[in-house]
Tab-separated table of C-alpha atoms in Angstrom:
chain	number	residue	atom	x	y	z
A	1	UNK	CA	-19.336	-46.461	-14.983
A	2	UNK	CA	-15.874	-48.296	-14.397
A	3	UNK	CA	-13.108	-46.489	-15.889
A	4	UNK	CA	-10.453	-48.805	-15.467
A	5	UNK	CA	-11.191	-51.084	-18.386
A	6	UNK	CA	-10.142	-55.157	-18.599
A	7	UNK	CA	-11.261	-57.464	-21.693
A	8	UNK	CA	-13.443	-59.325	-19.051
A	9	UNK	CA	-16.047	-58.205	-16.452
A	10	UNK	CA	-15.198	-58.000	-12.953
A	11	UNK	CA	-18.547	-59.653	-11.667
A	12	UNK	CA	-16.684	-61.204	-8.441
A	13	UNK	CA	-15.927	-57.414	-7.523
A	14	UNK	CA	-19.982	-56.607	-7.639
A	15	UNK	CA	-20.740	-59.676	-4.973
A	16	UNK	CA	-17.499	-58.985	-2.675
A	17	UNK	CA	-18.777	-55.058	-2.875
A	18	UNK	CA	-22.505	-56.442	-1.649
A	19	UNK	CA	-21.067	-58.133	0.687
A	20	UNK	CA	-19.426	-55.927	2.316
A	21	UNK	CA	-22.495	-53.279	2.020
A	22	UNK	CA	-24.762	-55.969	3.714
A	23	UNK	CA	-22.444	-56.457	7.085
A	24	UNK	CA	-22.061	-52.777	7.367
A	25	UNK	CA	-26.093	-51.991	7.309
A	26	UNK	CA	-26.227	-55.070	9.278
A	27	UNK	CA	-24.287	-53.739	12.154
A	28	UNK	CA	-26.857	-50.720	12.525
A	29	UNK	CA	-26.977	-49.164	16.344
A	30	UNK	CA	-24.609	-52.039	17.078
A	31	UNK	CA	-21.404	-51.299	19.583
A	32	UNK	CA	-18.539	-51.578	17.209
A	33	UNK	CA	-16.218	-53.090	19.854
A	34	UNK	CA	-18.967	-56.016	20.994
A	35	UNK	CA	-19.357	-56.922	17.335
A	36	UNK	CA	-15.752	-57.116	17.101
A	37	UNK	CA	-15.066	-59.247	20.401
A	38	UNK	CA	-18.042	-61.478	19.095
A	39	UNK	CA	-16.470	-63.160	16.414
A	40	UNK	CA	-12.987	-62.678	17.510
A	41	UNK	CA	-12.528	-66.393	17.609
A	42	UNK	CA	-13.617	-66.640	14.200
A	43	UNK	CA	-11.293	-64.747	11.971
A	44	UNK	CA	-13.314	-62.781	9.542
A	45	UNK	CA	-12.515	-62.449	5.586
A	46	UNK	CA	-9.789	-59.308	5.839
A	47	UNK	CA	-7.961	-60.517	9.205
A	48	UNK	CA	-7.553	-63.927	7.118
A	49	UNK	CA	-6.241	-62.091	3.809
A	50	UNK	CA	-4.057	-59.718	6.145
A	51	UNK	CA	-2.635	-62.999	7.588
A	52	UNK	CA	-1.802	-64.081	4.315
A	53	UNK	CA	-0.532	-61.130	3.188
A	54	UNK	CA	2.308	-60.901	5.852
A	55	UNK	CA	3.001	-64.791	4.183
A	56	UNK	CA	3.752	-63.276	1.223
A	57	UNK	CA	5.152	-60.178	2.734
A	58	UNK	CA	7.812	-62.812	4.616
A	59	UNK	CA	8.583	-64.458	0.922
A	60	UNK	CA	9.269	-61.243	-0.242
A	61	UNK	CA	11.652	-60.462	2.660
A	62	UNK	CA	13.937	-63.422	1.560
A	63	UNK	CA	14.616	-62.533	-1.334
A	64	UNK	CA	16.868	-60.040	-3.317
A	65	UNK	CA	14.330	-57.271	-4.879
A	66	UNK	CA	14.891	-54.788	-7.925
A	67	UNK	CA	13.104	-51.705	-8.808
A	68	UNK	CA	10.060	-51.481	-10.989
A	69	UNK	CA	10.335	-49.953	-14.031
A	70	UNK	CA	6.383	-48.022	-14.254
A	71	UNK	CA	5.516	-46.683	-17.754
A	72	UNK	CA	2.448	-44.561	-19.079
A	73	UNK	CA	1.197	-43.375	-22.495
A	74	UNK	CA	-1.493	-41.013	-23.123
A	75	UNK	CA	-2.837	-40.100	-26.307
A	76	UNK	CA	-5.317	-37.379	-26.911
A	77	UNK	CA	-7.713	-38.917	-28.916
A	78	UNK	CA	-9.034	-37.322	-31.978
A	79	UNK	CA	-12.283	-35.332	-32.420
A	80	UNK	CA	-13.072	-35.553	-28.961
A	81	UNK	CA	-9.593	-34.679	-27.374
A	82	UNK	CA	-10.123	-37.172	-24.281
A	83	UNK	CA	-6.522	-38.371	-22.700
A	84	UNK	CA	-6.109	-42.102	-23.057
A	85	UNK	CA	-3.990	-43.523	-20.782
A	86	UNK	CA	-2.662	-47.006	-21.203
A	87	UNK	CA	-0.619	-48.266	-18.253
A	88	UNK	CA	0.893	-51.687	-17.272
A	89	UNK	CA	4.041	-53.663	-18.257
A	90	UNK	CA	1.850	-54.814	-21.972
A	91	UNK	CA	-0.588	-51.615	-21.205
A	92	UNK	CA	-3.151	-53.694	-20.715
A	93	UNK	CA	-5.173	-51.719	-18.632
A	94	UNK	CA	-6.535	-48.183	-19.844
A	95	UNK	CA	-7.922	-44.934	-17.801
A	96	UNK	CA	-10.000	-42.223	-19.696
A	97	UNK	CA	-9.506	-39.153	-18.271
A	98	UNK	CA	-12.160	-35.991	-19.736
A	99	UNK	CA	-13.660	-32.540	-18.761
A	100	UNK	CA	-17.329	-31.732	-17.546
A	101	UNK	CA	-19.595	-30.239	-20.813
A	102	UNK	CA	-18.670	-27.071	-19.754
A	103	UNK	CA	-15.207	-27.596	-20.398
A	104	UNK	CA	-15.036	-29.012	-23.975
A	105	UNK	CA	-14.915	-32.233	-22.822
A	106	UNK	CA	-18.150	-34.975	-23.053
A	107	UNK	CA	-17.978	-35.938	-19.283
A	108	UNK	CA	-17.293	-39.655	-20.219
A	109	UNK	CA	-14.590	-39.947	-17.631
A	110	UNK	CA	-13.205	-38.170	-14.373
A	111	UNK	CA	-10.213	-35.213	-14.869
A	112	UNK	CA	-7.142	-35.295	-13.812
A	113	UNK	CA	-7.481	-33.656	-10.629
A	114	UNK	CA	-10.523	-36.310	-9.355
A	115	UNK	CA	-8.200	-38.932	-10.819
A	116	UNK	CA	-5.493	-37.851	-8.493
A	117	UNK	CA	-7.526	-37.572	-5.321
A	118	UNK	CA	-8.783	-41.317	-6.109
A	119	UNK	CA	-5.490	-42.402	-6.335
A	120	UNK	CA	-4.240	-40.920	-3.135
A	121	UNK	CA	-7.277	-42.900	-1.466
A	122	UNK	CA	-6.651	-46.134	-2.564
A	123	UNK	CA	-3.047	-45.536	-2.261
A	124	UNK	CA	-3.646	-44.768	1.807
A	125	UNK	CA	-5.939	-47.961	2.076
A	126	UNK	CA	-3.507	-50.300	0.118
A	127	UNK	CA	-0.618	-48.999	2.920
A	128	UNK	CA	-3.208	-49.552	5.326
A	129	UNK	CA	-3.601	-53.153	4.318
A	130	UNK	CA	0.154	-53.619	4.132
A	131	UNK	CA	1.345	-52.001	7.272
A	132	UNK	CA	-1.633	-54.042	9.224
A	133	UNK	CA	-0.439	-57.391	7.823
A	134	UNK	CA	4.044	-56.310	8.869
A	135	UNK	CA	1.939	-55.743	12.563
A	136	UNK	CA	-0.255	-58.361	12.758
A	137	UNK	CA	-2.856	-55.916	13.795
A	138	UNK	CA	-6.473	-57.589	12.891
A	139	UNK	CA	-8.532	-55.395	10.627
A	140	UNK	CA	-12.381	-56.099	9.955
A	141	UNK	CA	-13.278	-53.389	7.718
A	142	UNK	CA	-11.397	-50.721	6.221
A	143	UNK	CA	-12.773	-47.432	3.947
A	144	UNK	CA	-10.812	-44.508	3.035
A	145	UNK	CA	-12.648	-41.358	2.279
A	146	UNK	CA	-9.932	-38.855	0.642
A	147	UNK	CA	-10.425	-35.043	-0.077
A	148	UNK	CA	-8.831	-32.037	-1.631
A	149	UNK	CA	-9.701	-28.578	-1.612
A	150	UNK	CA	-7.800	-26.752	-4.637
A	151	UNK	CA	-5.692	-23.846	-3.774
A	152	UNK	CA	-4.116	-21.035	-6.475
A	153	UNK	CA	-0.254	-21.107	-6.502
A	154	UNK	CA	-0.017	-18.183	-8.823
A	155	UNK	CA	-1.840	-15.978	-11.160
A	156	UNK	CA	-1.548	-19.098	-13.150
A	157	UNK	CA	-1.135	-21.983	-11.632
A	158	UNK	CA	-4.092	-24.025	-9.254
A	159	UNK	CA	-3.656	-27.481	-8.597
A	160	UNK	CA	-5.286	-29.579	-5.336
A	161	UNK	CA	-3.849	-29.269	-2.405
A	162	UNK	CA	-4.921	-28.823	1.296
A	163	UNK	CA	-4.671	-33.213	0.894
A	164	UNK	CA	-6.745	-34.989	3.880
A	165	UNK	CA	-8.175	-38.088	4.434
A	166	UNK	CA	-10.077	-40.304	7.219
A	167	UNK	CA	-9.389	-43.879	7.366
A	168	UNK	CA	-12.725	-46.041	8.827
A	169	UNK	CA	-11.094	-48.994	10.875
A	170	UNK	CA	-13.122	-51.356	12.425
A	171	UNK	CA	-10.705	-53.338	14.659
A	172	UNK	CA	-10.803	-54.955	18.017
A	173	UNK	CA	-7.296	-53.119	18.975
A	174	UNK	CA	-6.914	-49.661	20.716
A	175	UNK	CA	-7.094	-46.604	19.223
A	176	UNK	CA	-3.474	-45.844	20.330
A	177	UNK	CA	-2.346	-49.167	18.176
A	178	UNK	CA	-3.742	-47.661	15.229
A	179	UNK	CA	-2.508	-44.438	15.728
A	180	UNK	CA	1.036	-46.249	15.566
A	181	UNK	CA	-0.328	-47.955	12.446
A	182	UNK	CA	-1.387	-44.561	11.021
A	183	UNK	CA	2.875	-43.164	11.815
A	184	UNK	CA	3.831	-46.233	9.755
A	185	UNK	CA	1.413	-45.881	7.079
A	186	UNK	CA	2.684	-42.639	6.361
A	187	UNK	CA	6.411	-43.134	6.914
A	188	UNK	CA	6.493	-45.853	4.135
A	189	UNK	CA	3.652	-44.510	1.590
A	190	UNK	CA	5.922	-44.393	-1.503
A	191	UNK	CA	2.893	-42.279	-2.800
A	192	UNK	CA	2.143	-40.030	-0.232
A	193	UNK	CA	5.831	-39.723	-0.329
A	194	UNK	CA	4.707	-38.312	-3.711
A	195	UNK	CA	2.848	-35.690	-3.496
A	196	UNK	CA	4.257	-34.135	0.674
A	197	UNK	CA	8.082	-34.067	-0.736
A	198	UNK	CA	9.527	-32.317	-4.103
A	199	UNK	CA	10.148	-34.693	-6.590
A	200	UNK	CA	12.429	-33.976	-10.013
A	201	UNK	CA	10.517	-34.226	-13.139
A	202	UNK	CA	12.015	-33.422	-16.781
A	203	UNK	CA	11.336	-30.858	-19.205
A	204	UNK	CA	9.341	-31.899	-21.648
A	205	UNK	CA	11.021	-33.208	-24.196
A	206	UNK	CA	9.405	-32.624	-27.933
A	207	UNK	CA	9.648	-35.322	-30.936
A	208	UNK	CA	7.971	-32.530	-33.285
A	209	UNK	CA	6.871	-33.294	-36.788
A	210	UNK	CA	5.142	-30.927	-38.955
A	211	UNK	CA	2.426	-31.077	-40.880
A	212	UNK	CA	0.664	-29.040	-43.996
A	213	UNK	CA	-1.596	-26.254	-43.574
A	214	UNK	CA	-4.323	-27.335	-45.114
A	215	UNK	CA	-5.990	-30.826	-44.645
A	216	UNK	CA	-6.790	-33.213	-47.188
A	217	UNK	CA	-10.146	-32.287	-48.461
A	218	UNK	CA	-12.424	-34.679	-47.022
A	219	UNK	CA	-10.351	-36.371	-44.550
A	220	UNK	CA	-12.141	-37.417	-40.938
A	221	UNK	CA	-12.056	-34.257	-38.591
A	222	UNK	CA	-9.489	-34.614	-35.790
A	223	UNK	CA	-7.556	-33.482	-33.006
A	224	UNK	CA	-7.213	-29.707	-34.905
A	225	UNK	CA	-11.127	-29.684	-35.200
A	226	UNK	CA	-11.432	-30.068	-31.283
A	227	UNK	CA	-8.728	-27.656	-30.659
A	228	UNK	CA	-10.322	-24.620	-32.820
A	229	UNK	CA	-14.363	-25.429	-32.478
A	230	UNK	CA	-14.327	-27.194	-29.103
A	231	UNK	CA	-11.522	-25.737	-26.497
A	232	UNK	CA	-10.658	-22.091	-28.115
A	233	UNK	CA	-14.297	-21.336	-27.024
A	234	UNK	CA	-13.746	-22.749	-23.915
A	235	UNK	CA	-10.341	-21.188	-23.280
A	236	UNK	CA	-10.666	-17.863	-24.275
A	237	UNK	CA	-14.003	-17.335	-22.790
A	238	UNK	CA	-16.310	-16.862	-25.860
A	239	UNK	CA	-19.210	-19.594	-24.539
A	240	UNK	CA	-22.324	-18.776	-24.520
A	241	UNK	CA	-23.568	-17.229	-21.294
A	242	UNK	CA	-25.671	-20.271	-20.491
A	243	UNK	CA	-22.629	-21.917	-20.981
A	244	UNK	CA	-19.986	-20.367	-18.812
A	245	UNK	CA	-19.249	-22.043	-15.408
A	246	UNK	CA	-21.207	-19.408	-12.991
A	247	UNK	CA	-19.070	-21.069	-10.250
A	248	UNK	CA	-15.176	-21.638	-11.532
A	249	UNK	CA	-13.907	-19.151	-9.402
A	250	UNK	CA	-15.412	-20.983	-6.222
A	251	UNK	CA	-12.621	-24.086	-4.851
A	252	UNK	CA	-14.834	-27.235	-5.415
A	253	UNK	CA	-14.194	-29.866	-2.616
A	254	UNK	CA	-12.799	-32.894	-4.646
A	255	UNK	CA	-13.330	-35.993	-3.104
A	256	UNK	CA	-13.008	-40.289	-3.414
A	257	UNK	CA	-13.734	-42.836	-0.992
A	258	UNK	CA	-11.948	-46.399	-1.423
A	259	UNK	CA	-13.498	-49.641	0.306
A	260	UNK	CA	-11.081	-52.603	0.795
A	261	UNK	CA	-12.911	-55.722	-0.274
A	262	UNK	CA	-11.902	-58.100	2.605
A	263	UNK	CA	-11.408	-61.595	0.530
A	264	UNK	CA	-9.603	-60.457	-1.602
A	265	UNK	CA	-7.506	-56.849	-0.740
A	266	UNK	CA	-8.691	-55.479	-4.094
A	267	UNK	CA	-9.601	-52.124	-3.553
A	268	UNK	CA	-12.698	-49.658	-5.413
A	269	UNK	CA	-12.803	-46.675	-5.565
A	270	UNK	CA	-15.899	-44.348	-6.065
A	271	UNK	CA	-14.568	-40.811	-7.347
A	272	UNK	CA	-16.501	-38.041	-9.673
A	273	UNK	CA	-19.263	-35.834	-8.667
A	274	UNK	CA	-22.184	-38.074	-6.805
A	275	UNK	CA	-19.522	-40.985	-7.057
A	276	UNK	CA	-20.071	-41.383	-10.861
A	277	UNK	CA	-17.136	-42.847	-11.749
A	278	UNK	CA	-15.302	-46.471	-10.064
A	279	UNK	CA	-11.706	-47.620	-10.732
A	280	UNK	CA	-10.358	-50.834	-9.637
A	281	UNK	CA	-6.482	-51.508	-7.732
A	282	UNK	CA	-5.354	-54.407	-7.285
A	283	UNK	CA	-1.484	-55.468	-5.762
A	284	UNK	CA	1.547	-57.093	-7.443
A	285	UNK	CA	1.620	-60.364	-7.963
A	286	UNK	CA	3.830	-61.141	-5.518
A	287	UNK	CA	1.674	-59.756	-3.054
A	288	UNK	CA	-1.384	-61.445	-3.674
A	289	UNK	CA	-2.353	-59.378	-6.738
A	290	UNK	CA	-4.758	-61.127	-9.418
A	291	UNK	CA	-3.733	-59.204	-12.355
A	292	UNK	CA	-7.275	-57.992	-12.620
A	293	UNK	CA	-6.227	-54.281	-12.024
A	294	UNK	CA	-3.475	-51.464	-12.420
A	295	UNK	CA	-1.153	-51.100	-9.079
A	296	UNK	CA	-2.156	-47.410	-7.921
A	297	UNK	CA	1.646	-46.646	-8.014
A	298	UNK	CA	1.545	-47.135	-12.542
A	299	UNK	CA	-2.001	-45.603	-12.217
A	300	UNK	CA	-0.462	-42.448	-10.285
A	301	UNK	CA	2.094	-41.922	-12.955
A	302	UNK	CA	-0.151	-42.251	-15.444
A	303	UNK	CA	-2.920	-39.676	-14.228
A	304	UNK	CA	0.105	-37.067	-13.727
A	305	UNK	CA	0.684	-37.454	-17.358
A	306	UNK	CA	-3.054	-37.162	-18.461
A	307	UNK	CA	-2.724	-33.539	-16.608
A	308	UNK	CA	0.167	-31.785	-19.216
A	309	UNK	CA	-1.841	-33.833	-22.137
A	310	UNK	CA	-4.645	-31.829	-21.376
A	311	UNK	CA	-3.067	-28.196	-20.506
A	312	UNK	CA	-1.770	-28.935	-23.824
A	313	UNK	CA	-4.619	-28.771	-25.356
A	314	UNK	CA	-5.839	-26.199	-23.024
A	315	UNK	CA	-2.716	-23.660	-24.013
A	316	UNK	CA	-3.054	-25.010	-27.524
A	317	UNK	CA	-6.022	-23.231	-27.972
A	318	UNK	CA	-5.162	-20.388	-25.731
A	319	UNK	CA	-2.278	-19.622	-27.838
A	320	UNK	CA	-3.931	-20.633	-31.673
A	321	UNK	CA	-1.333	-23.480	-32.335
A	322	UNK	CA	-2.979	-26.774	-33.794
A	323	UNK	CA	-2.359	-30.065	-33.499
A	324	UNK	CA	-2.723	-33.205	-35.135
A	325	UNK	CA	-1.602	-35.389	-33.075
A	326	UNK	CA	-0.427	-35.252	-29.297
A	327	UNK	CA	0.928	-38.427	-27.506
A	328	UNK	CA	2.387	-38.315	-24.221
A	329	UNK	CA	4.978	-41.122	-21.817
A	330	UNK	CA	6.049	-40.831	-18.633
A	331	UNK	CA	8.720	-42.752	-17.147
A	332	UNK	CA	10.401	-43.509	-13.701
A	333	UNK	CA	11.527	-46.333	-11.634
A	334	UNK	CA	9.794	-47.325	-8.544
A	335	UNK	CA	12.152	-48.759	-5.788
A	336	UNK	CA	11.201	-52.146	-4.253
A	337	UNK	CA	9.353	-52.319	-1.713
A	338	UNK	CA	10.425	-55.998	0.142
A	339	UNK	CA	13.613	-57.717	-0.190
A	340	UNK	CA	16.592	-58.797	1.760
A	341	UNK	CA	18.288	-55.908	0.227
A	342	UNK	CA	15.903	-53.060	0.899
A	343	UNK	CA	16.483	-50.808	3.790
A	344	UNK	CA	14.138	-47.811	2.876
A	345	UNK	CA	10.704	-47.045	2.247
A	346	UNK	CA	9.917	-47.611	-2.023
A	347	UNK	CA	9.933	-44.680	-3.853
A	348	UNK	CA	10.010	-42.777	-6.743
A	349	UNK	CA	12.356	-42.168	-9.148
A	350	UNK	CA	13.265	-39.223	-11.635
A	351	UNK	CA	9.918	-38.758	-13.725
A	352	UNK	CA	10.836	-38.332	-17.825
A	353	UNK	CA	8.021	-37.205	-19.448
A	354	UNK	CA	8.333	-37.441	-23.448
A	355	UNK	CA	6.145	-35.508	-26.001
A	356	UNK	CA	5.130	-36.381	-29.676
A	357	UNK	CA	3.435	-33.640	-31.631
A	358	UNK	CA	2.270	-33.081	-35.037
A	359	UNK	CA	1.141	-29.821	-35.744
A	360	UNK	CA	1.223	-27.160	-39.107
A	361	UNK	CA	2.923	-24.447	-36.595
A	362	UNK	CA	6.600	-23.856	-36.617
A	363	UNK	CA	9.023	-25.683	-34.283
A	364	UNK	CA	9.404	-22.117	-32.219
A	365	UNK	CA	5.447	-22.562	-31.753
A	366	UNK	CA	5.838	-25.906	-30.094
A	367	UNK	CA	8.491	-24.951	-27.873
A	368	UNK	CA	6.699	-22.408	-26.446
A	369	UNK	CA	3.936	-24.264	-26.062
A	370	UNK	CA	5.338	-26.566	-24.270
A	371	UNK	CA	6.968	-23.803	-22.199
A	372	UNK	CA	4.026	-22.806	-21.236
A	373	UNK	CA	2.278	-26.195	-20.575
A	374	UNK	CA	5.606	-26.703	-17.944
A	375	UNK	CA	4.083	-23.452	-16.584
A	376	UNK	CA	0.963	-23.791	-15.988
A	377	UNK	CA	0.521	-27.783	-15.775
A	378	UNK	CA	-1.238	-28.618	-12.073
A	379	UNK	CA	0.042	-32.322	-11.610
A	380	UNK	CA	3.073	-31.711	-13.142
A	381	UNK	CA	4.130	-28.901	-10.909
A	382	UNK	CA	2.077	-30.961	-7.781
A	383	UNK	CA	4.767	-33.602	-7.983
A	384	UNK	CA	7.320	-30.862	-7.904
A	385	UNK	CA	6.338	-29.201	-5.134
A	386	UNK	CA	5.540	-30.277	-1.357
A	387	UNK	CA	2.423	-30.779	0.323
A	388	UNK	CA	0.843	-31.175	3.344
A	389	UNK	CA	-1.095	-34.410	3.755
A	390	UNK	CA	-3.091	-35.031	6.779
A	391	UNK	CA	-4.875	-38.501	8.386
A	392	UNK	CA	-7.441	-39.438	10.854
A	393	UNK	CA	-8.619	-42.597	11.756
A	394	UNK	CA	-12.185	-43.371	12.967
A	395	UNK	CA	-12.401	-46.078	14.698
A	396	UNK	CA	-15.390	-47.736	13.796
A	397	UNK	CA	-17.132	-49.593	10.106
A	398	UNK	CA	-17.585	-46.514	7.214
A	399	UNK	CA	-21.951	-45.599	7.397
A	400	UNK	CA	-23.059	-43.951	3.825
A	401	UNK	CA	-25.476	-42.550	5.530
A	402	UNK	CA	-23.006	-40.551	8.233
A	403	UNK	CA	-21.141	-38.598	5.496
């Protein structure tokens, strides 16, 4: 199931992905470093798209650069309270994000905190690309396999942490050269930057409207429905036992693995229990993106503002305020990442985060509630915190079969 939806189908992705699966089980038993001195004089499909990468790079370079301006905007949808995000400069590009069955939610999409580990992964192999083309170091294959095992903060707070990851490189260059491409990955990351430094976020600020008590009669159930028949059972622990999760107390491993496709640098990314779910990254523009994709820098922001959406509706129920309707935006300037005028590493600005709510309760209600969200929120208090991020690199093509 791809989450990250586009108007038309991404068929070239499917054949590039084959491809890619077919020289991999082709290699079998065979030395990694012979294969790679084989066809040395015949640049392969990623060393040729790193080499014109650099070209674009160089273009960049020349010229004077400005920051981006990234936006998101999440609505919780209705009946079923999944978070919508919409993301891009038009928001042409949405990501669903929803809980497992056992957690009021329909499983039609990954959560926030499988969201974020997928990001991080095709984050690390986009810098990977980036910081191979600036060193005209040759790359033949690259998959990133990210993981996270979730560690409690508090008596109320949990969010993933304990952030690692293992880059597969197959490359005819030494394994100290890519241990100086690994130092530079990670010194200009404006993601990783992210999530191993404290960034300031706002307080949530509330555009509160209220609505009457009682419904029209016969109007379509909606958001208030899910609240009180779907996530007060959920949240207050009143499920069935067949229901309950006999293992939420144990830290599930989260985990995403991102394969570069080597024509074109787009980059999948298989995240989800089993690797249920995909999502597609693609670059800028003017760095040989297609426009077929989200950046993973607007996709970041936008899966740290899926996160609050949902602990709202989480400490909704918790605390018996109802909603109508609960719309979310996050804000923050990215700074550029090329230009004549850039001497640091892109990052992250000051993340505004905006909240629209409709709800019968009073306006006391909502502020607490959105106290408490602030509180409690994993990605939002991720971003605000530091973490420790750690990277190895294994030298040799990514093998299903190995992991």
């Amino acid at each position: 199931m791809h989450v990250t939806i586009r108007k038309h189908p991404l068929k070239v992705t499917a054949v590039f992905a084959l491809t890619v699966s077919l020289s991999i089980a082709s290699l079998g038993s065979v030395d990694i470093a012979h294969a790679a001195e084989a066809r040395a004089a015949d640049a392969s499909p990623l060393r040729d798209h790193l080499k014109a990468k650099k070209q674009a790079i160089v273009a960049q370079q020349a010229l004077d650069a400005a920051s981006t301006h990234l936006h998101a905007h999440v609505i919780a949808e209705g009946r079923s309270g999944v978070r919508r995000l919409r993301i891009g400069d038009k928001e042409q590009f949405q990501w669903l994000s929803d809980s497992p069955r056992n957690g009021a939610g329909f499983n039609l999409a990954p959560g926030s905190w499988e969201s974020l580990v997928a990001m991080l992964s095709s984050a690390v192999a986009d810098e990977y690309v980036v910081q191979a083309a600036l060193k005209d170091i040759p790359l033949d294959s690259l998959d990133v396999v990210f993981t996270s095992i979730p560690q409690r903060k508090s008596a109320t707070l949990t969010y993933p942490n304990n952030l690692s990851y293992e880059a597969y490189i197959q490359s005819p260059v030494s394994d100290a050269k890519l241990e100086e491409l690994k130092v530079a990955v990670h010194a200009n990351s404006s993601v990783i930057d992210l999530v191993t430094q404290p960034h300031q976020v706002s307080p949530l600020t509330i555009e509160y409207v209220q609505t009457p008590a009682q419904r029209v009669p016969n109007s379509q159930p909606g958001l208030r429905d899910f609240i009180t028949e779907d996530q007060v059972p959920v949240t207050k622990g009143t499920l069935k036992p067949s229901q309950t999760k006999s293992a939420s107390t144990e830290p599930r491993t989260l985990i995403a693995h991102t394969r570069v496709e080597p024509n074109t640098g787009l980059r999948q990314t298989w995240l989800g229990r089993d690797n249920y779910f995909q999502a597609l990254h693609d670059s800028a523009t003017n760095l040989l993106g297609r426009g077929l994709a989200p950046t993973v820098e607007e996709n970041l922001l936008g899966v740290v503002t899926t996160c609050p959406t949902h602990i709202f509706e989480i400490q909704a129920a918790a605390r018996g305020v109802l909603l109508d309707k609960l719309e979310l935006t996050a804000d923050a300037d990215l700074s550029p990442r090329f230009g004549r005028n850039v001497t640091s590493p892109a990052r992250y600005g000051y993340i505004t985060y905006k909240v629209k709510v409709e709800s019968p309760n009073s306006a006391a209600d909502i502020g607490g509630l959105a106290k408490a969200v602030e509180e409690t929120c994993p990605l939002y208090n991720l971003v605000k915190d530091a973490q420790k991020l750690e990277g190895k690199i294994v030298h040799h093509a990514y093998v299903a079969e190995a992991q």
